[in-house]
Amino acid sequence: MKKLFKSVCIFLAVIIGAVIVYGWHLSARIEKRFSSRLWRIPSTVYSDTTLLYPGQRFGPAHLREKLSRLRYSTVSTRPQKKGEVRFSTASAEIYLNDFSMPNQNRPGSLVRIRFNRKVIKSIEQVDDRNLLPILELEPEEIGQFYGPKRQRRQLVSIRQVPNEFIHAVLAAEDGRFYDHHGFDPIGILRALYVNLRYGEIRQGGSTITQQLAKNFFLTPERTFSRKLNELILSVIIEWMYEKDQILEIYLNDIYLGQSGSVAINGVGEATTFYFGKNVERISLAEAATIAGLIRAPGRYSPYSQLDRCRQRRDDVLKAMRARNWISVEELDTARSQPVRAVAERVSVKKAPYFLDYLSQQLEALYSSDDLTRLGLSIFTTLDTRVQSAAEQALIRGLNRLEQTLPTLKRPDPTRQLQGAVVVLQPKTGFILAMVGGRDYNTSQYNRVVQSRRQPGSAFKPFVYLAALDALTPVSRLSSVPQTYQIDGKLWTPENFSKDTEMDVSMRAALATSNNRATVDMAMRVGLESIVDQVARFHFTTPIQPYPSLALGAFEVFPLELARAYCAFAGDGVLPYPLSLKDVTDDHGQVLNQRHLNIENLITPAKAYIVTDMLRSVVTDGTARALGTWNLPRSIAGKTGTTNNFRDAWFVGYTPDILGLVWVGFDNGDSIEASGSKAALPIWADLMTSIPDYLTGADFRMPEGVVRLRVCSESGLLAEGRRCPRPVEELFEAEKQPDRPCPIHPAQGPLKVIIDGLKGLINPQK
Amino acid sequence: MGSKDLSTLKNNRLMVFFGILILLVPFGCMEKPRVSVTEPPPVSAPAPDDKQPPASVPDTDNAHVRAAAAMVRQGRQYLTRGEPDAAIRILERSVALDSSSGQNYYYLAEAWLMKKNARQAREFNRLAGSHLAQDVAWETRISRQRNRIDELEK
C-alpha cells in the first residue's frame, strides 16, 4: 500500500512537474507573442487636406460630396456629434471631426458655412460667431498597403469603447468573462444543453480568452489535444494579464466581416465600416449588431442577411437585459430601431497610379513589409477633386476621339487608345492628380512616369528659352524650306500648316508652331547652347545636338516635361515634384517629412517672356480653340504633335495650376489627330471641371522686363506713325532696343500730313 | 471839385487799374504749380520692428489673396513658437493660393533659416526680394535676412 501510494505520488509529481515546465514554456511563448506587435496594421495613405475660405468658388454640392467622402452623416437637426452635417438652402452646419495631422491638432467644433450660390460667403464658429478666414477639412483616405493577409484594422484602446459595446460583446460571447479564470465550465455545460435542445450549434462554450488563445497560438482544427492546449493557454493568459488587457486585445482582433478581398478586423474598423462612425459614437443597437456578427459575420451580415442580422442583434440585446446591463426601456428602444448600415464600401484604391508612384517614393524609406505591418499614416499632396476631374476628363476625351475617329477603336482593351494626365501646382511642385492610363484594371502601366515619348512641339518653349539669350520675341526667323544634314542623311523640316509667310517673328513662330522657323532659330542660336540650357531642366534622356532636337525629337517622361514647364509658371524656379508630405507612426509621431524644394533655374524675366509667348499660342496660335471654353484669360500653353501623329500633347498653365495631357497608342500607332484636337480638349474639360482652382490671377510681370512699342520688321523702336506695323513687345531690360527703326525713316511735315490723311481714310488696325 | 479834377481822378484810377492789371499779367502767365495725378513717390514705411514685422494684409477683393494672407499670419505664429516645420507646411499652402505674395517667401526663408538649411533659405529669400522689390521696408528686411543666410553658410 505504501509502495502504491509512493508510486502515485511520484507519478503525480512527474505530471505536475511536466505541467509546470510546459506551462512555463507556454507562458514564455505568450509573453513573447503579446509583447511584440500583435497585428499587421496596414499603412494608410491620405490625400491632402481641403482648404475652404470666404469668396472661394466651392458650392454646396461640392461640399456635400466632399463631406460624404469624409464619411460625415447628414442629419436634419443641428449636429450634435462630431462627424454630422446639416444642409439648408444656403448654408451648412458641420460638426467637424477632430483634426490630427503632423504639426496640427484641432479639436472638432461646430461651424457654419454660408453660401451665395456656388461661392462660400462666410465661415463662422457657431458658439462664438467668430468669422474664420480659412477652414481646413481633414484629408481623405485614398488607399492602404496590405500584407499577405489583407486585413483592415483600426486599433482602439478599451477606454475608447463604450461600456454598452463591451457589454454587448460579452453578452454575445462570454457573459461571465469577468468571473471565470480562462475557461468557464458553467458556460460549457450551458452551451451543451442549448445546442442539444435545439439540435444545432447555438452557443459556443469557448470563452473570450480561449478564442484569443486559439487565434494567436493554435490552428483551427478540432482535436482533443488542440482543445487541451487551448484550455491551458487560456489559464496562463488569465494568470499573466488583467481582464481589461485581454478584452482589449480581443476587441481589436476579432474578425467581423469582409470588404471584397479585405477582412474587417476589430471593433474600431467594424464601426467605421458598417456604420460610418468611430467606436465612441456607436449606439446600443449598433453595438449589439456588431457584437452579433462575431459568431459568423457572413451569416449575420447586415448587407446580405438583414433579417438574420436583426434577429441576432435582438438576441444579444435580450442577453444584455438578462444580465441587467440594460433597462427594459433601453431594450425596447434598441429593438425598435431598424438595422441601418451605411452603404457597403468596397476597399478600392483611389488614384491607383498615384499610389503606385507613391509606393516607389516610399521604397526609399520603408520596406514593403514595414508598410504592410507598422500602421503608418502617409500624407500626400493628392487633391481628390482634381484627381477625379482628371480621370473623368481623360475617359470622356478618349471616348470622344474614338467616336469622332472610329478607326482609333481597338477591340483588345490592352491595345486601346491611351492617355495620361498629370496636374501640378506650379509654384510648389505638389502633384495634385496623376492618371497614368485609361483604366488601371486593364493596365497598371503608369504612362506619366514610365512611358518615354517624344514631346514634339511641346518641347519648343525650351528651345525658344535658349534663343532668348541672343534674340527677342520680335526677332525675325526664316520659314523658307531648308535641308539639313544629320549623320549623313538629309532632313527637311516641314510645317503642319501651309503658310505663305517666309519670315515670321519669334513670337509668331512659337504661337503657330512653325517648324522651319524653329529649326532656323535653333541653328542660328547654336544647338550646343540649346543642349546646355535644356540639360538644366533635369530631363533624364541624354539630348544630342541635332537639328531635330528643336522639334522635340527625343523622348521624355510626361512628369519631367510637366515639371520643366513649372519653371515658366513659377518665376524661373524649378520645383521638385512632390507626392509625399509626411509619414507618421501609429502613435502620430512624425517619422518623415518632405517639403517644397525649389531650384533657381532661369531669370524671372525670361520665364515671364516665354510665358507671354505661350499666351500667344492660346490667343492666336495652335491652342486658340481654348477660347471657346469658359476659362480665364491668363492661360499659357503649348500643343505638341509628333511625326505621323503618334503623340498628341497639350501642356497648359495659369499662375495657379499646371496640367499636362498626353494621348497616344502604346505601340506608336497614329492617332490621326494633333495635340490641339486630341489633347487640348481633355485639358480644357479638366480645367472647366475645377473652376475654383483657377483664381483668374494674371502672371506677374517681374522686374527686368519692359514692354515697348517696336517695329515688327526691324525690332527697333517705332516712333510716331513711321512704322506701318508697330507691335507692343516684351524685352529683357538689358536687351531692350534703344534706337529708332532705321527701315522707316523720319518723315517731313508734308509727308506726315499726307500720311495722316491716308490714315483717316484707311485706318491701320 | 472841378471837372478837370474829376477827369484827372478818373484817369488816375484807370492808370492804377491798368497798372495793377499789368502787374498781375506776369503772375497770370506764370506756370501753375503742377498737381501730380500720377502715383506719389514711394514713401518709406517706418522700418518694422525686428521681432514682429507688420503683417500687411492686402486690401483686395481677391478671396484667395485674403486666405493666403491669413495663412501667412498663422505661419508667423508657428515661427514665433519655434515650429519651423509647421510654418513651412502652412506657408507652402499659402504659396499655392497666392504665389505673388512676397511675404510668403520671406517667412519660408525664415523657417528654413531656423532649420539651418541655407540653400533653401537663399532660394526663398531671392523670391521674396523679387516680389517685394518695390517695398523699401521689406527690402531692408530681406537684405538683413540675406546677411543671416550668408552667416549661416560660413
Short mmCIF file of N, CA, C and O in Angstrom, two decimals, chain A residues 4-94:
data_model
loop_
_atom_site.label_atom_id
_atom_site.label_comp_id
_atom_site.label_asym_id
_atom_site.label_seq_id
_atom_site.Cartn_x
_atom_site.Cartn_y
_atom_site.Cartn_z
N LEU A 4 2.31 1.63 -3.31
CA LEU A 4 1.35 2.15 -4.30
C LEU A 4 1.20 3.67 -4.12
O LEU A 4 1.22 4.44 -5.08
N PHE A 5 1.09 4.06 -2.84
CA PHE A 5 0.94 5.49 -2.55
C PHE A 5 2.15 6.26 -3.04
O PHE A 5 2.03 7.33 -3.66
N LYS A 6 3.30 5.66 -2.80
CA LYS A 6 4.53 6.32 -3.20
C LYS A 6 4.58 6.45 -4.73
O LYS A 6 4.96 7.48 -5.27
N SER A 7 4.15 5.38 -5.41
CA SER A 7 4.16 5.41 -6.88
C SER A 7 3.22 6.48 -7.41
O SER A 7 3.55 7.21 -8.35
N VAL A 8 2.04 6.53 -6.76
CA VAL A 8 1.06 7.54 -7.20
C VAL A 8 1.61 8.93 -6.98
O VAL A 8 1.50 9.81 -7.84
N CYS A 9 2.24 9.13 -5.84
CA CYS A 9 2.82 10.47 -5.56
C CYS A 9 3.89 10.83 -6.57
O CYS A 9 3.94 11.96 -7.07
N ILE A 10 4.75 9.84 -6.84
CA ILE A 10 5.81 10.12 -7.82
C ILE A 10 5.19 10.45 -9.18
O ILE A 10 5.60 11.39 -9.88
N PHE A 11 4.19 9.64 -9.52
CA PHE A 11 3.53 9.85 -10.82
C PHE A 11 2.92 11.24 -10.89
O PHE A 11 3.11 11.97 -11.87
N LEU A 12 2.19 11.60 -9.81
CA LEU A 12 1.57 12.93 -9.79
C LEU A 12 2.62 14.03 -9.83
O LEU A 12 2.46 15.04 -10.51
N ALA A 13 3.70 13.81 -9.12
CA ALA A 13 4.77 14.81 -9.10
C ALA A 13 5.34 15.01 -10.49
O ALA A 13 5.62 16.13 -10.93
N VAL A 14 5.52 13.87 -11.17
CA VAL A 14 6.05 13.96 -12.55
C VAL A 14 5.07 14.73 -13.44
O VAL A 14 5.47 15.61 -14.21
N ILE A 15 3.78 14.37 -13.28
CA ILE A 15 2.76 15.04 -14.10
C ILE A 15 2.75 16.54 -13.80
O ILE A 15 2.78 17.37 -14.71
N ILE A 16 2.72 16.84 -12.51
CA ILE A 16 2.67 18.25 -12.14
C ILE A 16 3.92 18.97 -12.62
O ILE A 16 3.87 20.09 -13.15
N GLY A 17 5.05 18.30 -12.47
CA GLY A 17 6.30 18.89 -12.95
C GLY A 17 6.27 19.15 -14.45
O GLY A 17 6.67 20.21 -14.92
N ALA A 18 5.74 18.16 -15.15
CA ALA A 18 5.65 18.31 -16.61
C ALA A 18 4.72 19.47 -16.97
O ALA A 18 5.01 20.27 -17.88
N VAL A 19 3.62 19.52 -16.23
CA VAL A 19 2.66 20.61 -16.49
C VAL A 19 3.30 21.96 -16.20
O VAL A 19 3.15 22.92 -16.96
N ILE A 20 4.04 22.02 -15.10
CA ILE A 20 4.70 23.29 -14.76
C ILE A 20 5.71 23.69 -15.83
O ILE A 20 5.75 24.84 -16.28
N VAL A 21 6.50 22.73 -16.23
CA VAL A 21 7.51 23.02 -17.27
C VAL A 21 6.81 23.45 -18.57
O VAL A 21 7.20 24.42 -19.22
N TYR A 22 5.79 22.68 -18.90
CA TYR A 22 5.05 23.01 -20.13
C TYR A 22 4.40 24.38 -20.01
O TYR A 22 4.43 25.19 -20.94
N GLY A 23 3.82 24.61 -18.82
CA GLY A 23 3.19 25.91 -18.59
C GLY A 23 4.21 27.04 -18.69
O GLY A 23 3.94 28.11 -19.23
N TRP A 24 5.39 26.79 -18.14
CA TRP A 24 6.45 27.80 -18.20
C TRP A 24 6.82 28.09 -19.65
O TRP A 24 6.99 29.25 -20.04
N HIS A 25 6.94 27.05 -20.40
CA HIS A 25 7.25 27.20 -21.83
C HIS A 25 6.15 28.00 -22.54
O HIS A 25 6.44 28.93 -23.31
N LEU A 26 4.91 27.65 -22.24
CA LEU A 26 3.79 28.36 -22.89
C LEU A 26 3.74 29.83 -22.47
O LEU A 26 3.49 30.71 -23.28
N SER A 27 4.02 30.08 -21.21
CA SER A 27 3.97 31.47 -20.75
C SER A 27 5.04 32.31 -21.43
O SER A 27 4.82 33.48 -21.75
N ALA A 28 6.18 31.67 -21.66
CA ALA A 28 7.22 32.40 -22.38
C ALA A 28 6.76 32.72 -23.80
O ALA A 28 6.99 33.82 -24.32
N ARG A 29 6.10 31.75 -24.40
CA ARG A 29 5.57 31.97 -25.76
C ARG A 29 4.56 33.08 -25.77
O ARG A 29 4.54 33.95 -26.65
N ILE A 30 3.68 33.05 -24.76
CA ILE A 30 2.61 34.06 -24.69
C ILE A 30 3.21 35.44 -24.51
O ILE A 30 2.84 36.40 -25.17
N GLU A 31 4.18 35.53 -23.61
CA GLU A 31 4.78 36.83 -23.35
C GLU A 31 5.47 37.36 -24.58
O GLU A 31 5.36 38.55 -24.91
N LYS A 32 6.17 36.47 -25.24
CA LYS A 32 6.89 36.91 -26.44
C LYS A 32 5.89 37.39 -27.50
O LYS A 32 6.08 38.42 -28.13
N ARG A 33 4.81 36.65 -27.63
CA ARG A 33 3.84 37.00 -28.67
C ARG A 33 3.12 38.30 -28.34
O ARG A 33 2.95 39.17 -29.18
N PHE A 34 2.70 38.44 -27.11
CA PHE A 34 1.88 39.60 -26.74
C PHE A 34 2.72 40.85 -26.51
O PHE A 34 2.18 41.95 -26.46
N SER A 35 4.02 40.68 -26.33
CA SER A 35 4.85 41.87 -26.17
C SER A 35 5.34 42.39 -27.52
O SER A 35 5.82 43.51 -27.62
N SER A 36 5.23 41.56 -28.53
CA SER A 36 5.62 42.04 -29.86
C SER A 36 4.40 42.64 -30.53
O SER A 36 3.31 42.66 -29.95
N ARG A 37 4.60 43.13 -31.73
CA ARG A 37 3.47 43.73 -32.46
C ARG A 37 2.43 42.65 -32.71
O ARG A 37 2.72 41.64 -33.31
N LEU A 38 1.22 42.90 -32.24
CA LEU A 38 0.21 41.85 -32.28
C LEU A 38 -0.37 41.63 -33.67
O LEU A 38 -0.74 40.51 -34.04
N TRP A 39 -0.49 42.70 -34.41
CA TRP A 39 -1.12 42.55 -35.71
C TRP A 39 -0.33 43.30 -36.76
O TRP A 39 0.40 44.25 -36.47
N ARG A 40 -0.53 42.88 -37.97
CA ARG A 40 -0.01 43.67 -39.09
C ARG A 40 -1.06 44.74 -39.35
O ARG A 40 -2.19 44.43 -39.70
N ILE A 41 -0.68 45.95 -39.12
CA ILE A 41 -1.62 47.04 -39.38
C ILE A 41 -1.21 47.68 -40.69
O ILE A 41 -0.07 48.17 -40.81
N PRO A 42 -2.07 47.66 -41.67
CA PRO A 42 -1.68 48.26 -42.94
C PRO A 42 -1.48 49.76 -42.80
O PRO A 42 -2.16 50.41 -42.02
N SER A 43 -0.55 50.27 -43.54
CA SER A 43 -0.36 51.72 -43.56
C SER A 43 -1.44 52.35 -44.43
O SER A 43 -1.87 51.76 -45.42
N THR A 44 -1.86 53.51 -44.02
CA THR A 44 -2.95 54.20 -44.71
C THR A 44 -2.43 55.45 -45.40
O THR A 44 -1.63 56.19 -44.84
N VAL A 45 -2.89 55.63 -46.62
CA VAL A 45 -2.47 56.80 -47.41
C VAL A 45 -3.62 57.80 -47.44
O VAL A 45 -4.78 57.43 -47.67
N TYR A 46 -3.29 59.04 -47.22
CA TYR A 46 -4.29 60.11 -47.20
C TYR A 46 -4.01 61.15 -48.28
O TYR A 46 -2.86 61.39 -48.64
N SER A 47 -5.08 61.76 -48.72
CA SER A 47 -4.94 62.87 -49.65
C SER A 47 -4.47 64.11 -48.89
O SER A 47 -4.25 64.06 -47.68
N ASP A 48 -4.36 65.21 -49.58
CA ASP A 48 -4.07 66.46 -48.91
C ASP A 48 -5.36 66.96 -48.25
O ASP A 48 -6.46 66.50 -48.57
N THR A 49 -5.21 67.90 -47.34
CA THR A 49 -6.40 68.49 -46.73
C THR A 49 -7.08 69.40 -47.75
O THR A 49 -6.52 69.73 -48.78
N THR A 50 -8.32 69.80 -47.42
CA THR A 50 -9.06 70.71 -48.29
C THR A 50 -9.20 72.04 -47.60
O THR A 50 -9.66 72.10 -46.45
N LEU A 51 -8.81 73.08 -48.29
CA LEU A 51 -8.92 74.43 -47.72
C LEU A 51 -10.20 75.08 -48.20
O LEU A 51 -10.51 75.05 -49.39
N LEU A 52 -10.92 75.66 -47.28
CA LEU A 52 -12.11 76.43 -47.63
C LEU A 52 -11.92 77.84 -47.12
O LEU A 52 -11.36 78.04 -46.03
N TYR A 53 -12.40 78.84 -47.88
CA TYR A 53 -12.27 80.23 -47.44
C TYR A 53 -13.36 81.06 -48.07
O TYR A 53 -13.88 80.71 -49.14
N PRO A 54 -13.75 82.15 -47.42
CA PRO A 54 -14.79 83.02 -47.97
C PRO A 54 -14.37 83.57 -49.32
O PRO A 54 -13.22 83.96 -49.52
N GLY A 55 -15.33 83.57 -50.24
CA GLY A 55 -15.04 84.04 -51.59
C GLY A 55 -14.63 82.94 -52.54
O GLY A 55 -14.50 83.15 -53.75
N GLN A 56 -14.45 81.75 -52.02
CA GLN A 56 -14.00 80.64 -52.85
C GLN A 56 -15.18 80.09 -53.65
O GLN A 56 -16.29 79.97 -53.13
N ARG A 57 -14.90 79.72 -54.88
CA ARG A 57 -15.94 79.11 -55.70
C ARG A 57 -16.03 77.62 -55.33
O ARG A 57 -15.39 76.77 -55.93
N PHE A 58 -16.81 77.36 -54.35
CA PHE A 58 -16.96 75.99 -53.81
C PHE A 58 -18.38 75.93 -53.28
O PHE A 58 -18.67 76.39 -52.18
N GLY A 59 -19.28 75.35 -54.08
CA GLY A 59 -20.69 75.43 -53.75
C GLY A 59 -21.15 74.32 -52.84
O GLY A 59 -20.40 73.40 -52.49
N PRO A 60 -22.43 74.36 -52.44
CA PRO A 60 -22.99 73.36 -51.53
C PRO A 60 -22.87 71.94 -52.07
O PRO A 60 -22.62 71.00 -51.32
N ALA A 61 -23.04 71.79 -53.38
CA ALA A 61 -22.96 70.43 -53.95
C ALA A 61 -21.56 69.85 -53.76
O ALA A 61 -21.40 68.67 -53.42
N HIS A 62 -20.55 70.66 -53.97
CA HIS A 62 -19.18 70.19 -53.79
C HIS A 62 -18.92 69.84 -52.34
O HIS A 62 -18.26 68.84 -52.04
N LEU A 63 -19.45 70.69 -51.45
CA LEU A 63 -19.23 70.44 -50.03
C LEU A 63 -19.91 69.14 -49.61
O LEU A 63 -19.35 68.34 -48.87
N ARG A 64 -21.11 68.94 -50.12
CA ARG A 64 -21.85 67.71 -49.79
C ARG A 64 -21.05 66.48 -50.23
O ARG A 64 -20.90 65.51 -49.50
N GLU A 65 -20.53 66.56 -51.43
CA GLU A 65 -19.76 65.44 -51.98
C GLU A 65 -18.50 65.20 -51.15
O GLU A 65 -18.14 64.07 -50.83
N LYS A 66 -17.84 66.28 -50.80
CA LYS A 66 -16.59 66.16 -50.04
C LYS A 66 -16.86 65.55 -48.67
O LYS A 66 -16.17 64.63 -48.24
N LEU A 67 -17.87 66.05 -47.98
CA LEU A 67 -18.17 65.56 -46.64
C LEU A 67 -18.65 64.10 -46.70
O LEU A 67 -18.41 63.33 -45.77
N SER A 68 -19.33 63.77 -47.75
CA SER A 68 -19.75 62.37 -47.91
C SER A 68 -18.53 61.48 -48.03
O SER A 68 -18.48 60.40 -47.42
N ARG A 69 -17.55 61.92 -48.77
CA ARG A 69 -16.33 61.10 -48.91
C ARG A 69 -15.58 61.03 -47.59
O ARG A 69 -14.85 60.08 -47.34
N LEU A 70 -15.76 62.05 -46.74
CA LEU A 70 -15.12 62.04 -45.43
C LEU A 70 -15.99 61.32 -44.40
O LEU A 70 -15.69 61.34 -43.22
N ARG A 71 -17.07 60.76 -44.89
CA ARG A 71 -18.00 59.94 -44.05
C ARG A 71 -18.70 60.76 -42.98
O ARG A 71 -18.94 60.27 -41.87
N TYR A 72 -19.03 61.97 -43.31
CA TYR A 72 -19.89 62.74 -42.42
C TYR A 72 -21.34 62.27 -42.63
O TYR A 72 -21.73 62.00 -43.77
N SER A 73 -22.11 62.22 -41.52
CA SER A 73 -23.51 61.82 -41.63
C SER A 73 -24.37 63.07 -41.75
O SER A 73 -24.18 64.03 -41.01
N THR A 74 -25.31 63.00 -42.68
CA THR A 74 -26.23 64.13 -42.84
C THR A 74 -27.38 63.97 -41.88
O THR A 74 -27.99 62.91 -41.80
N VAL A 75 -27.67 65.02 -41.11
CA VAL A 75 -28.77 64.99 -40.14
C VAL A 75 -29.73 66.12 -40.46
O VAL A 75 -29.39 67.06 -41.18
N SER A 76 -30.93 66.01 -39.88
CA SER A 76 -31.95 67.01 -40.21
C SER A 76 -32.06 68.11 -39.14
O SER A 76 -32.69 69.12 -39.36
N THR A 77 -31.42 67.86 -37.99
CA THR A 77 -31.43 68.90 -36.97
C THR A 77 -30.00 69.38 -36.76
O THR A 77 -29.08 68.87 -37.39
N ARG A 78 -29.83 70.34 -35.89
CA ARG A 78 -28.48 70.85 -35.66
C ARG A 78 -27.56 69.70 -35.23
O ARG A 78 -27.91 68.93 -34.35
N PRO A 79 -26.40 69.58 -35.85
CA PRO A 79 -25.49 68.49 -35.50
C PRO A 79 -25.13 68.52 -34.02
O PRO A 79 -24.81 69.58 -33.47
N GLN A 80 -25.19 67.33 -33.42
CA GLN A 80 -24.87 67.23 -32.01
C GLN A 80 -23.55 66.49 -31.77
O GLN A 80 -22.96 66.60 -30.69
N LYS A 81 -23.16 65.72 -32.75
CA LYS A 81 -21.95 64.91 -32.57
C LYS A 81 -20.97 65.22 -33.68
O LYS A 81 -21.34 65.62 -34.79
N LYS A 82 -19.71 64.96 -33.39
CA LYS A 82 -18.68 65.15 -34.42
C LYS A 82 -18.97 64.24 -35.60
O LYS A 82 -19.40 63.10 -35.43
N GLY A 83 -18.76 64.77 -36.76
CA GLY A 83 -18.99 63.97 -37.95
C GLY A 83 -20.39 64.08 -38.50
O GLY A 83 -20.78 63.29 -39.36
N GLU A 84 -21.16 65.05 -38.03
CA GLU A 84 -22.51 65.27 -38.54
C GLU A 84 -22.56 66.60 -39.28
O GLU A 84 -21.83 67.53 -38.97
N VAL A 85 -23.49 66.67 -40.23
CA VAL A 85 -23.65 67.90 -41.00
C VAL A 85 -25.12 68.08 -41.31
O VAL A 85 -25.85 67.11 -41.55
N ARG A 86 -25.56 69.33 -41.28
CA ARG A 86 -26.92 69.65 -41.68
C ARG A 86 -26.84 70.68 -42.80
O ARG A 86 -26.19 71.71 -42.66
N PHE A 87 -27.50 70.36 -43.90
CA PHE A 87 -27.55 71.30 -45.01
C PHE A 87 -28.91 71.99 -45.03
O PHE A 87 -29.94 71.35 -44.84
N SER A 88 -28.89 73.30 -45.23
CA SER A 88 -30.13 74.00 -45.50
C SER A 88 -29.92 74.74 -46.82
O SER A 88 -28.92 74.55 -47.48
N THR A 89 -30.88 75.60 -47.16
CA THR A 89 -30.89 76.18 -48.50
C THR A 89 -29.56 76.84 -48.88
O THR A 89 -29.03 76.61 -49.95
N ALA A 90 -29.08 77.68 -47.98
CA ALA A 90 -27.88 78.42 -48.36
C ALA A 90 -26.80 78.34 -47.31
O ALA A 90 -25.95 79.22 -47.19
N SER A 91 -26.81 77.25 -46.54
CA SER A 91 -25.76 77.12 -45.53
C SER A 91 -25.57 75.66 -45.16
O SER A 91 -26.37 74.80 -45.53
N ALA A 92 -24.52 75.42 -44.44
CA ALA A 92 -24.25 74.08 -43.92
C ALA A 92 -23.66 74.22 -42.53
O ALA A 92 -22.76 75.05 -42.32
N GLU A 93 -24.21 73.44 -41.61
CA GLU A 93 -23.63 73.40 -40.26
C GLU A 93 -22.88 72.09 -40.13
O GLU A 93 -23.46 71.02 -40.35
N ILE A 94 -21.64 72.18 -39.79
CA ILE A 94 -20.80 70.99 -39.75
C ILE A 94 -20.20 70.86 -38.36
O ILE A 94 -19.58 71.80 -37.86
#
